[in-house]
Short mmCIF file of C-alpha atoms and ligand atoms in Angstrom, two decimals:
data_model
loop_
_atom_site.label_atom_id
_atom_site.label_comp_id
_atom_site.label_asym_id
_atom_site.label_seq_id
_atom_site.Cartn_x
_atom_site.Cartn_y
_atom_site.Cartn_z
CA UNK Z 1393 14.80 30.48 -157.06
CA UNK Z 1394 16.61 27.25 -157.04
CA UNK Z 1395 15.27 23.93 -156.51
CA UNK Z 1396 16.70 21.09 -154.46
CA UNK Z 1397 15.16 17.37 -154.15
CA UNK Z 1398 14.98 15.77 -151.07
CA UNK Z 1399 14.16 12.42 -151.09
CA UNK Z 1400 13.68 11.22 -147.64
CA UNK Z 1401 13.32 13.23 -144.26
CA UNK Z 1402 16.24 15.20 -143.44
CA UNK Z 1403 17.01 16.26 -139.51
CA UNK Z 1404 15.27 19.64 -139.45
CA UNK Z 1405 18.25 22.15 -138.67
CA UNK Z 1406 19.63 20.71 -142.31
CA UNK Z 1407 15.79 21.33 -144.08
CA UNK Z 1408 15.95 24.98 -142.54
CA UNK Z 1409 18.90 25.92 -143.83
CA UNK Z 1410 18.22 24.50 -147.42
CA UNK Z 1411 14.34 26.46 -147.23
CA UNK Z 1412 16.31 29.41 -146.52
CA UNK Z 1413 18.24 29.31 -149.69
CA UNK Z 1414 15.76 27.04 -151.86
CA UNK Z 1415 12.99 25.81 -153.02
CA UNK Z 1416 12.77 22.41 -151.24
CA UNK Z 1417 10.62 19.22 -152.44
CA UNK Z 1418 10.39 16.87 -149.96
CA UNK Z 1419 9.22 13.81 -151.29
CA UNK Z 1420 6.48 12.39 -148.82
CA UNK Z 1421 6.60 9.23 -146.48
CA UNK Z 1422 10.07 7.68 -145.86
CA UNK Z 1423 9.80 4.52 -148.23
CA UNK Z 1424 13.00 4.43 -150.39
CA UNK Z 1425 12.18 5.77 -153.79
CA UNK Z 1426 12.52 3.87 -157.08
CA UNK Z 1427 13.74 4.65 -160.30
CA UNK Z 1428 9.82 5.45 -161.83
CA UNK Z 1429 9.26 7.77 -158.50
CA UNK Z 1430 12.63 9.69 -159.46
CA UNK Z 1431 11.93 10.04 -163.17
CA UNK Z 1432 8.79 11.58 -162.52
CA UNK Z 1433 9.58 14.11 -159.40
CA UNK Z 1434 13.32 14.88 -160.14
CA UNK Z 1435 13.31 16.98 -163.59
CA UNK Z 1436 13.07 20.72 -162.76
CA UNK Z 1437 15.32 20.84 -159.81
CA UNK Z 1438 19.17 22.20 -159.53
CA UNK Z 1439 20.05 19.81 -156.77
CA UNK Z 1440 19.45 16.20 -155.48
CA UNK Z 1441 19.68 15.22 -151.92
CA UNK Z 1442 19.45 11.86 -151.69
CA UNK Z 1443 19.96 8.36 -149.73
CA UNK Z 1444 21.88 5.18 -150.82
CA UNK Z 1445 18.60 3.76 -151.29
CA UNK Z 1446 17.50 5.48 -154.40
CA UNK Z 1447 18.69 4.48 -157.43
CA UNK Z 1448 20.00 7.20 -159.74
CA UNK Z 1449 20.26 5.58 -162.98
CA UNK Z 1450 21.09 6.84 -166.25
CA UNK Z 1451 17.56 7.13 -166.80
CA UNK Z 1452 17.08 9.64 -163.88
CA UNK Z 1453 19.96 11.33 -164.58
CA UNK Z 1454 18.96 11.79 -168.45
CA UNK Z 1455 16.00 13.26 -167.43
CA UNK Z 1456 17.10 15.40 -164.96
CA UNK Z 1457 20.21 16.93 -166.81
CA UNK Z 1458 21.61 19.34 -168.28
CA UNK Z 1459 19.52 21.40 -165.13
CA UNK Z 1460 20.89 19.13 -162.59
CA UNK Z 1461 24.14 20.55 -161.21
CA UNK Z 1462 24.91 17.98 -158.18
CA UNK Z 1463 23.33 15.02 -156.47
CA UNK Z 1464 24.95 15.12 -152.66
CA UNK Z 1465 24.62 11.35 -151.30
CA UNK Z 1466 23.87 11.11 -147.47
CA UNK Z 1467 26.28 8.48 -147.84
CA UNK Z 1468 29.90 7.33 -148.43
CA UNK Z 1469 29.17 4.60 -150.93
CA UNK Z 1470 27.81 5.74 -154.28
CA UNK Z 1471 26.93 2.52 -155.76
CA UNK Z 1472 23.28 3.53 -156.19
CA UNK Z 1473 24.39 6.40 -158.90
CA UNK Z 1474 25.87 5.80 -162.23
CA UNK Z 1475 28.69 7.44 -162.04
CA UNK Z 1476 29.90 7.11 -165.52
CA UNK Z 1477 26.60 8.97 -166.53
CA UNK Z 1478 27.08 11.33 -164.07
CA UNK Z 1479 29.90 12.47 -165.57
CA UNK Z 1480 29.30 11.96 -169.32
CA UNK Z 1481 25.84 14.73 -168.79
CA UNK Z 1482 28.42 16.96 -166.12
CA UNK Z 1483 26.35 16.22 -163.10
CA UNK Z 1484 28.52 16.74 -160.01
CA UNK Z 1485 28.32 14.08 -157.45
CA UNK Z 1486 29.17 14.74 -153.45
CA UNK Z 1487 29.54 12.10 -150.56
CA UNK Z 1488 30.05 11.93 -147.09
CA UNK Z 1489 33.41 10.31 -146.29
CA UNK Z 1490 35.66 10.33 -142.64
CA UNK Z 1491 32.71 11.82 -140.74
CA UNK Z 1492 31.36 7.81 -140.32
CA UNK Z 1493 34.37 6.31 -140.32
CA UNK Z 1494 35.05 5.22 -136.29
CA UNK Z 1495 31.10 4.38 -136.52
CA UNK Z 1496 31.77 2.18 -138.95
CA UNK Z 1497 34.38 0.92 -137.87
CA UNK Z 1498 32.97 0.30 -134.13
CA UNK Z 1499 29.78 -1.40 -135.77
CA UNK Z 1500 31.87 -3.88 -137.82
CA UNK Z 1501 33.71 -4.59 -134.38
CA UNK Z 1502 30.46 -5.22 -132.73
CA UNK Z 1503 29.54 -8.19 -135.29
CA UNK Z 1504 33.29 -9.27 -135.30
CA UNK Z 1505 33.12 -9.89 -131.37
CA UNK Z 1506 29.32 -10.88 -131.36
CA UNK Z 1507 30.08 -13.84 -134.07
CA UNK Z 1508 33.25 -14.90 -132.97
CA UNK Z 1509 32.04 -15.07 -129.05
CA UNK Z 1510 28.49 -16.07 -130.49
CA UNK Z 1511 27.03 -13.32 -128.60
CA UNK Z 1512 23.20 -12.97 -130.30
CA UNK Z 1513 23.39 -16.81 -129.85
CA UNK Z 1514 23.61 -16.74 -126.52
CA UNK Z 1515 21.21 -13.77 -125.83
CA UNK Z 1516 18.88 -15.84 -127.55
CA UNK Z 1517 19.64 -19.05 -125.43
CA UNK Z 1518 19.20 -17.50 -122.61
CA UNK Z 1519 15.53 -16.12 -123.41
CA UNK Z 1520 14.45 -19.32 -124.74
CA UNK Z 1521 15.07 -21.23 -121.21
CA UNK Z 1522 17.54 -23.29 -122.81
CA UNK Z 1523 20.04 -22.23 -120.00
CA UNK Z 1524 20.32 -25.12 -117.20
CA UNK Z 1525 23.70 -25.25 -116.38
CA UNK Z 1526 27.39 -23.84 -116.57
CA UNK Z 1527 29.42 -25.74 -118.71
CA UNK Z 1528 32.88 -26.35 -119.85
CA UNK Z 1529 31.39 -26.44 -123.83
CA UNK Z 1530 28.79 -24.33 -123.79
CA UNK Z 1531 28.77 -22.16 -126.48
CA UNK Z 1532 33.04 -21.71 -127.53
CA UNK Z 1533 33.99 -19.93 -130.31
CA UNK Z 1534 37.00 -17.88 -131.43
CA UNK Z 1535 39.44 -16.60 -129.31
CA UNK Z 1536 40.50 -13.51 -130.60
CA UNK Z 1537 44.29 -13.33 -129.14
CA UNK Z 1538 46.43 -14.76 -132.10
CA UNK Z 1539 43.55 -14.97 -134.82
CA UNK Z 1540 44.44 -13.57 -137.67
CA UNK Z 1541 42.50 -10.64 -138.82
CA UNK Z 1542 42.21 -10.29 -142.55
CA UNK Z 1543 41.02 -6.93 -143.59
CA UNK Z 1544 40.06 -6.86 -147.62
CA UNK Z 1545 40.73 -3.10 -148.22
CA UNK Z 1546 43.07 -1.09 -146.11
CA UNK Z 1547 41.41 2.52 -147.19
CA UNK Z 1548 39.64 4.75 -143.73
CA UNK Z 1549 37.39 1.96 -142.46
CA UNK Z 1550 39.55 -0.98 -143.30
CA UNK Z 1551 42.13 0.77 -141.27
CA UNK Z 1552 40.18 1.33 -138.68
CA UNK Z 1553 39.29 -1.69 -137.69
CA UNK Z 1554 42.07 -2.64 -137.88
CA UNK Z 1555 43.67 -0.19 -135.52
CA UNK Z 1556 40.98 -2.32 -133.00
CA UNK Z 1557 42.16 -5.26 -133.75
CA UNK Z 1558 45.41 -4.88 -132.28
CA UNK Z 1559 44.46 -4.38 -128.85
CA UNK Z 1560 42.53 -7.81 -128.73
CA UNK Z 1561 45.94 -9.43 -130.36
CA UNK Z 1562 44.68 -10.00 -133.62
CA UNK Z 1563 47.12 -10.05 -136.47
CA UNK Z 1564 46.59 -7.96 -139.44
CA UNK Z 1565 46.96 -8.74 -142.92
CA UNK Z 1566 45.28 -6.88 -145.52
CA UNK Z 1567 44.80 -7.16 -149.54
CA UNK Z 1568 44.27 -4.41 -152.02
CA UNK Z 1569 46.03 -3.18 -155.13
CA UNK Z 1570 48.51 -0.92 -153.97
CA UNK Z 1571 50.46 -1.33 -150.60
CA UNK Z 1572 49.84 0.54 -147.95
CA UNK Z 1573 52.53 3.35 -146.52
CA UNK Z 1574 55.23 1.31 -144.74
CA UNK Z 1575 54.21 3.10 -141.76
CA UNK Z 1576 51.07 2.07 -141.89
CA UNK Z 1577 52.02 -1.18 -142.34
CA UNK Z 1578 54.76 -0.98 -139.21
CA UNK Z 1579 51.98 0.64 -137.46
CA UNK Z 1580 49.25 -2.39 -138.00
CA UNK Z 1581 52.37 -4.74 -138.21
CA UNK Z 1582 50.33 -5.85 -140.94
CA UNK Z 1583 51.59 -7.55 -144.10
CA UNK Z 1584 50.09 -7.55 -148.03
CA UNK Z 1585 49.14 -10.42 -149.78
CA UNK Z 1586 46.33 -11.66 -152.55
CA UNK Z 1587 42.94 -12.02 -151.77
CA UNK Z 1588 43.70 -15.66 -152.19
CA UNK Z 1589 46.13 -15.89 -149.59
CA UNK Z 1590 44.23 -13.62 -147.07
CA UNK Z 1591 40.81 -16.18 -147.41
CA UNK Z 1592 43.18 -19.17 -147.15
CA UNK Z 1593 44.86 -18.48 -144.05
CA UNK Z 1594 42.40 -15.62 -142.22
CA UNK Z 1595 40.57 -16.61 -139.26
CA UNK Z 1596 38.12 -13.52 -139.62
CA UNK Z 1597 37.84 -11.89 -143.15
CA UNK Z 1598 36.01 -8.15 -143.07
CA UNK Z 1599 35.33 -7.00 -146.23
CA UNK Z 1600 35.76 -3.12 -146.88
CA UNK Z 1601 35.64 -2.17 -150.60
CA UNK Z 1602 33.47 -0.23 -152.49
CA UNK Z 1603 30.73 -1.94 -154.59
CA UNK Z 1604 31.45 -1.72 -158.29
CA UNK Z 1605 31.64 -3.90 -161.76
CA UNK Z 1606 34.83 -5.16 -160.84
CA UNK Z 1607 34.07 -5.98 -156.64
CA UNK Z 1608 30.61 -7.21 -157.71
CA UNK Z 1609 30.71 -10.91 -156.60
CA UNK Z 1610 33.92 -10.83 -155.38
CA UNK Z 1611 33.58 -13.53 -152.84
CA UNK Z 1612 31.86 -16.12 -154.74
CA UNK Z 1613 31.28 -19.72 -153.84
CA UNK Z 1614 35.01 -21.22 -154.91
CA UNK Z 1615 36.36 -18.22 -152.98
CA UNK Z 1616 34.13 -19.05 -149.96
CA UNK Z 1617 34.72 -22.28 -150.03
CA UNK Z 1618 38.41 -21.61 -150.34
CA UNK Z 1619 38.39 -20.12 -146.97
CA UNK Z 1620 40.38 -21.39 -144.00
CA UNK Z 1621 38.20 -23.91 -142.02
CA UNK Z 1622 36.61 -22.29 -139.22
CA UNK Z 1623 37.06 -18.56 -140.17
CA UNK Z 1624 34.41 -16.04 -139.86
CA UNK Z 1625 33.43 -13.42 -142.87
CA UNK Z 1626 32.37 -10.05 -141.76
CA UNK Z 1627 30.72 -8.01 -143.73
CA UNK Z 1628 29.78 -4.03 -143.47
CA UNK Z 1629 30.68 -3.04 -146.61
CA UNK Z 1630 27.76 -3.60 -149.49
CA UNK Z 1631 26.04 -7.18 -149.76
CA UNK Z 1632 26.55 -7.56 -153.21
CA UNK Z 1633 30.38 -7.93 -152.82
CA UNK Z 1634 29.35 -11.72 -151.55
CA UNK Z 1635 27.22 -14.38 -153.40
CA UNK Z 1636 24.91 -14.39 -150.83
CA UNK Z 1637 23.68 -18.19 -151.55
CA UNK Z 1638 26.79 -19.89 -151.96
CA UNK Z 1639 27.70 -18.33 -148.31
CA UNK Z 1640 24.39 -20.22 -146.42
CA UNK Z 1641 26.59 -22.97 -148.14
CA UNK Z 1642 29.74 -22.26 -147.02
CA UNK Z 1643 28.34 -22.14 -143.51
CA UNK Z 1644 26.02 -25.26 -143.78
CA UNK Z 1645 28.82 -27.34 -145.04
CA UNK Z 1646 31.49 -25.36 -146.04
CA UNK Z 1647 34.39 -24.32 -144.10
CA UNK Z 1648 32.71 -21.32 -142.73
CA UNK Z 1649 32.36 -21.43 -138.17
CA UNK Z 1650 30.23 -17.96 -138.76
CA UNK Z 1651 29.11 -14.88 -140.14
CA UNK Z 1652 28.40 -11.26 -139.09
CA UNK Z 1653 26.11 -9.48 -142.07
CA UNK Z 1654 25.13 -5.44 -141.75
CA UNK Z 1655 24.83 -5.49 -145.34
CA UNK Z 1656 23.02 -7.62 -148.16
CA UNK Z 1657 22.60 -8.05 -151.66
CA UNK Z 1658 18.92 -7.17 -152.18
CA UNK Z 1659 18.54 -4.71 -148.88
CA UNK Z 1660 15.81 -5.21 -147.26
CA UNK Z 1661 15.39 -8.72 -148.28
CA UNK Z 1662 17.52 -11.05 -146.30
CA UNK Z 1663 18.42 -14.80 -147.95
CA UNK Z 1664 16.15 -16.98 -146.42
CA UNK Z 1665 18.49 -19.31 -145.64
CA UNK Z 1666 20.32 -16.48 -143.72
CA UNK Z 1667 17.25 -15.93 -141.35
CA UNK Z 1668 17.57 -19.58 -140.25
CA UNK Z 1669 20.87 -19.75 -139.08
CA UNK Z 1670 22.18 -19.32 -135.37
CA UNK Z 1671 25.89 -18.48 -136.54
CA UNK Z 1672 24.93 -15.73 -138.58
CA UNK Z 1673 24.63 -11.87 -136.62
CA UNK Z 1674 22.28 -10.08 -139.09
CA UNK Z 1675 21.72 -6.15 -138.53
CA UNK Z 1676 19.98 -3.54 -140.77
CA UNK Z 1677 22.82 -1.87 -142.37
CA UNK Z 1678 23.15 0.56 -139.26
CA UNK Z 1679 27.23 0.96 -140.00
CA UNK Z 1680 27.06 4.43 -139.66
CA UNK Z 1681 23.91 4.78 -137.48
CA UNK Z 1682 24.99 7.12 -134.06
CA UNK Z 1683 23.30 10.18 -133.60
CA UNK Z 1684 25.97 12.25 -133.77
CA UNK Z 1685 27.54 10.41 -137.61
CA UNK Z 1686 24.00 10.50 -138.85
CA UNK Z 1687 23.87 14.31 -138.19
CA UNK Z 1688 27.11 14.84 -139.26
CA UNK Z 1689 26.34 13.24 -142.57
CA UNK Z 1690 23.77 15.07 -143.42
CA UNK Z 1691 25.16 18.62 -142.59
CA UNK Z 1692 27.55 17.37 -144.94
CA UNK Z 1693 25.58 16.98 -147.68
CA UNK Z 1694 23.75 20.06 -147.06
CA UNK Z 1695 26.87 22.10 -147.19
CA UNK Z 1696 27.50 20.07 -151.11
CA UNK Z 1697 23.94 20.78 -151.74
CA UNK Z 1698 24.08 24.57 -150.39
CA UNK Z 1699 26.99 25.13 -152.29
CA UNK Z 1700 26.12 23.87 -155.43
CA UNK Z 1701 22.83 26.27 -155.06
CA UNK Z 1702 25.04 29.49 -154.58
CA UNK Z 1703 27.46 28.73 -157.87
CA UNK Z 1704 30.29 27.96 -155.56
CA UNK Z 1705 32.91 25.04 -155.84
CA UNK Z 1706 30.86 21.88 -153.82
CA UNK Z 1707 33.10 20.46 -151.12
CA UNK Z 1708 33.34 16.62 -150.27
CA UNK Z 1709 32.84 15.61 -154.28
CA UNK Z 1710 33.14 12.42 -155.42
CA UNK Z 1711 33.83 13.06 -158.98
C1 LIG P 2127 26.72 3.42 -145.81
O1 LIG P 2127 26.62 2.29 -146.14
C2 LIG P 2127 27.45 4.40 -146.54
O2 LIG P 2127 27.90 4.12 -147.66
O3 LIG P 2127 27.60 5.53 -146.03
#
């Protein structure tokens, strides 16, 4: 019989169909799993179902290969696999994109509006007491209408939110290698320029490209502090793309008015200098966290992993 990994808990209508086909090893408790953990308990099965929490290095995949058809990623991003290794032993890799984009897309909306109108801010005001009085000053921040929405990555979520941008009269301008289809771009009314432009003359800046050698760092400290004064950076992409530091600079005396994070560079470890600040929104990389994505997500990778298992071509591959 074949054997499929499964590194942390699945929902159970996705376990039973894999236990139907397979042998399943469900790795116990729910901690993310390092690269040791893997190299011990992966060798010996066909398939890998796994979480963007677990790193599957070279290593891993060394060790698991050549028996190792497919590792299916509960998970759009794949920075947590090495690809290139992947491919150089002929492991398959699978991925869940579309089914989380509008999640996405409505998540990284939530932290645009709650930093611009400094929404956790004033939840937390409010609880503290600090409330006496209505007044003219209290709290401002960005109005939306006629801010300038600059959206680094026009692929399905960078689109997306920018589709929501329009009804809250943002203007759209986007960066990325190639242009976008000129419908798109009549659609968005949205025009293309360099990433230098777009963090010189953005009010917000939301980040949506995948993590890699070349997007590692991207925003570094003479990028953010090349920013227009007063803009906001939004980030639900990976943390890594930002040099997390030089950003509690670029808000404590840089031009930055505010951030909204769902994604860091060392997840679950937050900068310290994050955790102190009032015009930062910080949430635990829930992007894709509704009921209804999650489940999706992982039916998806079941039917890569399921696949795989019977010999037939895996849908939703990344490479
Ligand atoms: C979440 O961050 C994902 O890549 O799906």
């Amino acid at each position: 019989m074949k054997r499929v990994l499964v590194s942390r808990p699945l929902p159970a209508p996705c376990l039973d169909r894999l236990r139907a086909e397979a042998e399943v090893t469900l790795l116990p408790g729910e901690a993310p799993r390092g690269e040791q953990e893997l190299l011990e308990s992966l060798p010996g099965h066909d398939v890998a179902l796994i979480q963007l929490t677990e790193p599957i290095t070279e290593r891993v995949l060394e060790a698991a290969a050549p028996r190792l058809e497919l590792v299916a990623q509960v998970a759009v991003g794949l920075d947590n696999i090495d690809l290139h290794a992947a491919r150089r032993l002929g492991v398959a890799v699978s991925h869940t994109p579309g089914v989380l984009t509008d999640a996405t897309a409505d998540l990284c909306f939530a932290l645009l509006l709650a930093a611009a109108r400094r929404v956790v801010e004033g939840d937390r005001y409010v609880r503290a007491g600090r409330w006496t009085r209505w007044s003219l000053d209290l709290l401002c921040g960005l109005e939306l209408r006629d801010a300038t929405l600059g959206i680094v990555g026009l692929g399905r979520i960078g689109t997306a939110v920018a589709r929501r941008a329009l009804p809250f009269g943002m203007r759209v301008q986007y960066c990325q290698r190639h242009a976008a289809p000129p419908e798109l771009e009549r659609e968005l009314g949205a025009t293309r320029c360099d990433l230098e432009t777009l963090l010189a003359t953005s009010d917000v800046v939301s980040l949506h490209l995948p993590l890699g050698p070349q997007t590692h760092g991207l925003l570094d400290r003479d990028r953010l502090f090349a920013m227009k004064p007063g803009a906001i950076l939004i980030n639900t992409a990976r943390g890594a793309l930002v040099d997390e530091a030089a950003l509690v600079d670029a808000l404590a005396e840089g031009p930055l008015r505010a951030a909204g994070l769902d994604v860091f560079e060392a997840e679950p470890a937050v900068h310290p200098g994050l955790l102190g600040r009032d015009d930062v929104v910080l949430l635990p990389h829930l992007g894709s966290a509704t009921e209804a994505t999650r489940l999706r997500m992982a039916t998806m990778a079941t039917d890569s992993a399921l696949a795989a298992l019977r010999g037939q071509p895996v849908p939703h591959r990344a490479q």
